[in-house]
Amino acid sequence: MSTPAMKWIDLRSDTVTQPVPAMRAAMLDAPVGDDVYGEDPTVNALQDRMARELNFDAALFVPTGTQSNLLALMSHCERGDEYIVGADAHTYRFEGGGAAVLGSIQPQPIVQDADGTLPLDKVEAAIKPVDPHFARSKLLALENTWHGRALPFAYLEQAHDLAKRRGLGLHLDGARLYNAATAYGRPARDITQYFDSVSVCLSKGLGAPVGSVLLGSAALIDKARRWRKVTGGGWRQAGMLAAAAMYALDHHVGRLAEDHARAQHLADGLRSVPDINVTGCHTNMVFVDVPAPRLKALDQHLRSVGVRVSIGYLPHVRLVTHLHVSDDDIERTIAAFRSFTG
Ligand SMILES: Cc1ncc(COP(=O)(O)O)c(C=O)c1O
């Protein structure tokens, strides 16, 4: 960065947000107790609230989205069972193979269409016959949003109908559930109605420092609570974190539309920059393809002017808007791309 006082514009992910002052104050004031004993009043209030709002029997507050998904898979499936999942789903690709490693659950990946859906004829064809040769197909896992894309709303019902017809459970990695709801212009419970379990992250676009919530039937959440303890996630005075989550639900859901509008504005601006190929803009994420030989120079240039982007998955550069990205930051980012000559 050229000027030391200049603020970084960090577009790598919506996970980089800092708790805002009022959120920190809410954390300090939170009544707490031992959550392993079920005695943390703020955790209990968060769980009750989310279960009520998203229309589930029960909810469980856990440290991460990865753990929340893992607990869901281990609660739906047993050793030797199988879950059907997108080949590019977070649960399958980016969670260390936890279901297989820790749950002895076999993944059956299905290549997704460009909109993030798993073609349902392929899902159906992948369901194994009941036969000792095969793993037992138990669960279908979807992700919404997926790389920022809200799955076509009608698809949720179609997937639900297939899962019910073929006796599969249906899990949603809803790390960005509220971004999807914002994109549909519907309450989040319109999405969650189709699923047997849903994992929601508070620590992404909603701006809480830590925490995800798994929702499901009382029986499923009982199992998940046991697996949470077994996997070392039985935390104690977690109410301070639950207070941040409550604050996020109260103050940061309604504003997600601003992130989406800024992402759109960023994509429109980048489209006007010569040699920059914007390949997608979905909810709060913008994707730009840059030829591999130019990537390092682009990254260095952007950093030199105070802009960070995610360059993990070639050739895509990902830019994510969030709580700390202003209109001015969008203009500066577009200018930063425009001044790249490498
Ligand atoms: C779609 C999706 N699911 C799950 C996770 C896992 O969340 P965590 O980083 O809290 O483990 C992420 C993290 O970025 C994600 O993007």
mmCIF file of N, CA, C and O and ligand atoms in Angstrom, residues 13-15 63-69 89-91 94-95 143-147 173-176 199 201-204 210-212 285 318, ligand 1:
data_model
loop_
_atom_site.group_PDB
_atom_site.id
_atom_site.type_symbol
_atom_site.label_atom_id
_atom_site.label_comp_id
_atom_site.label_asym_id
_atom_site.label_seq_id
_atom_site.Cartn_x
_atom_site.Cartn_y
_atom_site.Cartn_z
ATOM 1 N N SER A 13 -13.037 -11.914 1.019
ATOM 2 C CA SER A 13 -14.161 -12.725 1.499
ATOM 3 C C SER A 13 -15.014 -11.881 2.431
ATOM 4 O O SER A 13 -14.535 -10.872 2.988
ATOM 5 N N ASP A 14 -16.253 -12.316 2.640
ATOM 6 C CA ASP A 14 -17.087 -11.657 3.651
ATOM 7 C C ASP A 14 -16.791 -12.194 5.050
ATOM 8 O O ASP A 14 -17.448 -11.815 6.021
ATOM 9 N N THR A 15 -15.795 -13.060 5.160
ATOM 10 C CA THR A 15 -15.389 -13.558 6.490
ATOM 11 C C THR A 15 -14.406 -12.615 7.183
ATOM 12 O O THR A 15 -14.041 -12.865 8.326
ATOM 13 N N PRO A 63 -19.135 -23.521 16.662
ATOM 14 C CA PRO A 63 -18.100 -22.542 16.292
ATOM 15 C C PRO A 63 -18.010 -22.219 14.806
ATOM 16 O O PRO A 63 -17.765 -21.076 14.439
ATOM 17 N N THR A 64 -18.143 -23.213 13.931
ATOM 18 C CA THR A 64 -17.872 -22.949 12.508
ATOM 19 C C THR A 64 -18.912 -23.605 11.590
ATOM 20 O O THR A 64 -19.590 -24.565 11.978
ATOM 21 N N GLY A 65 -18.936 -23.119 10.365
ATOM 22 C CA GLY A 65 -19.788 -23.732 9.352
ATOM 23 C C GLY A 65 -19.321 -25.137 9.012
ATOM 24 O O GLY A 65 -20.141 -26.025 8.736
ATOM 25 N N THR A 66 -18.030 -25.334 9.028
ATOM 26 C CA THR A 66 -17.490 -26.662 8.739
ATOM 27 C C THR A 66 -17.992 -27.660 9.784
ATOM 28 O O THR A 66 -18.432 -28.770 9.454
ATOM 29 N N GLN A 67 -17.952 -27.244 11.052
ATOM 30 C CA GLN A 67 -18.422 -28.171 12.084
ATOM 31 C C GLN A 67 -19.933 -28.380 11.986
ATOM 32 O O GLN A 67 -20.425 -29.500 12.155
ATOM 33 N N SER A 68 -20.646 -27.331 11.669
ATOM 34 C CA SER A 68 -22.099 -27.437 11.572
ATOM 35 C C SER A 68 -22.487 -28.429 10.470
ATOM 36 O O SER A 68 -23.343 -29.312 10.664
ATOM 37 N N ASN A 69 -21.850 -28.299 9.302
ATOM 38 C CA ASN A 69 -22.119 -29.257 8.218
ATOM 39 C C ASN A 69 -21.729 -30.675 8.633
ATOM 40 O O ASN A 69 -22.456 -31.639 8.371
ATOM 41 N N ALA A 89 -19.132 -28.502 -4.112
ATOM 42 C CA ALA A 89 -19.778 -27.976 -2.898
ATOM 43 C C ALA A 89 -18.722 -27.807 -1.807
ATOM 44 O O ALA A 89 -17.766 -28.578 -1.726
ATOM 45 N N HIS A 90 -18.943 -26.824 -0.963
ATOM 46 C CA HIS A 90 -17.990 -26.569 0.126
ATOM 47 C C HIS A 90 -17.819 -27.805 0.999
ATOM 48 O O HIS A 90 -16.711 -28.208 1.350
ATOM 49 N N THR A 91 -18.954 -28.423 1.320
ATOM 50 C CA THR A 91 -18.935 -29.588 2.213
ATOM 51 C C THR A 91 -18.023 -30.689 1.677
ATOM 52 O O THR A 91 -17.323 -31.355 2.444
ATOM 53 N N PHE A 94 -14.092 -28.464 0.403
ATOM 54 C CA PHE A 94 -13.319 -27.506 1.195
ATOM 55 C C PHE A 94 -13.423 -27.760 2.699
ATOM 56 O O PHE A 94 -13.151 -26.866 3.488
ATOM 57 N N GLU A 95 -13.854 -28.953 3.081
ATOM 58 C CA GLU A 95 -13.985 -29.214 4.514
ATOM 59 C C GLU A 95 -13.168 -30.428 4.918
ATOM 60 O O GLU A 95 -13.527 -31.192 5.843
ATOM 61 N N GLU A 143 -26.193 -26.554 -1.493
ATOM 62 C CA GLU A 143 -25.548 -25.333 -0.974
ATOM 63 C C GLU A 143 -26.206 -24.119 -1.626
ATOM 64 O O GLU A 143 -26.345 -24.055 -2.844
ATOM 65 N N ASN A 144 -26.604 -23.146 -0.802
ATOM 66 C CA ASN A 144 -27.321 -21.965 -1.302
ATOM 67 C C ASN A 144 -27.040 -20.799 -0.357
ATOM 68 O O ASN A 144 -27.397 -20.886 0.815
ATOM 69 N N THR A 145 -26.369 -19.755 -0.821
ATOM 70 C CA THR A 145 -25.866 -19.540 -2.148
ATOM 71 C C THR A 145 -24.627 -20.411 -2.409
ATOM 72 O O THR A 145 -23.943 -20.809 -1.466
ATOM 73 N N TRP A 146 -24.375 -20.656 -3.691
ATOM 74 C CA TRP A 146 -23.196 -21.415 -4.107
ATOM 75 C C TRP A 146 -22.347 -20.498 -4.973
ATOM 76 O O TRP A 146 -22.824 -20.020 -5.990
ATOM 77 N N HIS A 147 -21.120 -20.215 -4.524
ATOM 78 C CA HIS A 147 -20.284 -19.199 -5.180
ATOM 79 C C HIS A 147 -21.120 -17.945 -5.455
ATOM 80 O O HIS A 147 -21.057 -17.360 -6.544
ATOM 81 N N ASP A 173 -26.379 -26.540 3.139
ATOM 82 C CA ASP A 173 -25.303 -25.670 3.608
ATOM 83 C C ASP A 173 -25.739 -24.253 3.253
ATOM 84 O O ASP A 173 -25.544 -23.787 2.134
ATOM 85 N N GLY A 174 -26.353 -23.620 4.230
ATOM 86 C CA GLY A 174 -26.848 -22.250 4.038
ATOM 87 C C GLY A 174 -25.915 -21.261 4.702
ATOM 88 O O GLY A 174 -26.373 -20.369 5.419
ATOM 89 N N ALA A 175 -24.622 -21.443 4.451
ATOM 90 C CA ALA A 175 -23.645 -20.511 5.029
ATOM 91 C C ALA A 175 -24.083 -19.077 4.743
ATOM 92 O O ALA A 175 -23.962 -18.204 5.597
ATOM 93 N N ARG A 176 -24.614 -18.864 3.540
ATOM 94 C CA ARG A 176 -25.085 -17.527 3.151
ATOM 95 C C ARG A 176 -26.596 -17.573 2.846
ATOM 96 O O ARG A 176 -27.061 -17.040 1.831
ATOM 97 N N SER A 199 -27.628 -25.454 7.831
ATOM 98 C CA SER A 199 -26.524 -24.825 8.545
ATOM 99 C C SER A 199 -26.420 -23.373 8.085
ATOM 100 O O SER A 199 -26.361 -23.107 6.885
ATOM 101 N N CYS A 201 -24.329 -19.655 8.645
ATOM 102 C CA CYS A 201 -23.159 -18.980 9.237
ATOM 103 C C CYS A 201 -23.512 -17.548 9.624
ATOM 104 O O CYS A 201 -24.078 -16.815 8.813
ATOM 105 N N LEU A 202 -23.135 -17.178 10.837
ATOM 106 C CA LEU A 202 -23.294 -15.796 11.276
ATOM 107 C C LEU A 202 -22.034 -14.995 11.010
ATOM 108 O O LEU A 202 -22.028 -13.761 11.127
ATOM 109 N N SER A 203 -20.947 -15.679 10.685
ATOM 110 C CA SER A 203 -19.625 -15.038 10.628
ATOM 111 C C SER A 203 -19.208 -14.678 9.210
ATOM 112 O O SER A 203 -18.055 -14.373 8.971
ATOM 113 N N LYS A 204 -20.160 -14.717 8.275
ATOM 114 C CA LYS A 204 -19.819 -14.317 6.902
ATOM 115 C C LYS A 204 -20.426 -12.930 6.665
ATOM 116 O O LYS A 204 -20.058 -12.012 7.375
ATOM 117 N N VAL A 210 -17.624 -15.077 15.069
ATOM 118 C CA VAL A 210 -17.557 -16.538 15.177
ATOM 119 C C VAL A 210 -18.980 -17.070 15.205
ATOM 120 O O VAL A 210 -19.848 -16.422 15.775
ATOM 121 N N GLY A 211 -19.203 -18.245 14.621
ATOM 122 C CA GLY A 211 -20.440 -18.950 14.923
ATOM 123 C C GLY A 211 -21.323 -19.309 13.749
ATOM 124 O O GLY A 211 -21.483 -18.555 12.797
ATOM 125 N N SER A 212 -21.858 -20.519 13.844
ATOM 126 C CA SER A 212 -22.859 -21.023 12.899
ATOM 127 C C SER A 212 -23.954 -21.697 13.705
ATOM 128 O O SER A 212 -23.727 -22.093 14.859
ATOM 129 N N MET A 285 -20.859 -11.458 -4.625
ATOM 130 C CA MET A 285 -19.587 -11.924 -5.196
ATOM 131 C C MET A 285 -19.458 -11.562 -6.670
ATOM 132 O O MET A 285 -20.401 -11.737 -7.444
ATOM 133 N N ARG A 318 -11.738 -13.517 -7.229
ATOM 134 C CA ARG A 318 -13.044 -13.314 -6.587
ATOM 135 C C ARG A 318 -13.003 -12.045 -5.742
ATOM 136 O O ARG A 318 -12.038 -11.815 -5.000
HETATM 137 C C1 LIG B 1 -20.534 -22.236 1.466
HETATM 138 C C2 LIG B 1 -19.719 -22.425 2.708
HETATM 139 N N1 LIG B 1 -20.041 -23.402 3.555
HETATM 140 C C3 LIG B 1 -19.360 -23.615 4.690
HETATM 141 C C4 LIG B 1 -18.270 -22.836 5.020
HETATM 142 C C5 LIG B 1 -17.498 -23.141 6.260
HETATM 143 O O1 LIG B 1 -17.564 -22.148 7.222
HETATM 144 P P1 LIG B 1 -16.398 -21.976 8.309
HETATM 145 O O2 LIG B 1 -15.297 -21.228 7.646
HETATM 146 O O3 LIG B 1 -17.069 -21.225 9.407
HETATM 147 O O4 LIG B 1 -15.976 -23.341 8.732
HETATM 148 C C6 LIG B 1 -17.884 -21.788 4.159
HETATM 149 C C7 LIG B 1 -16.722 -20.948 4.482
HETATM 150 O O5 LIG B 1 -16.333 -20.055 3.771
HETATM 151 C C8 LIG B 1 -18.623 -21.585 2.976
HETATM 152 O O6 LIG B 1 -18.293 -20.613 2.101
#
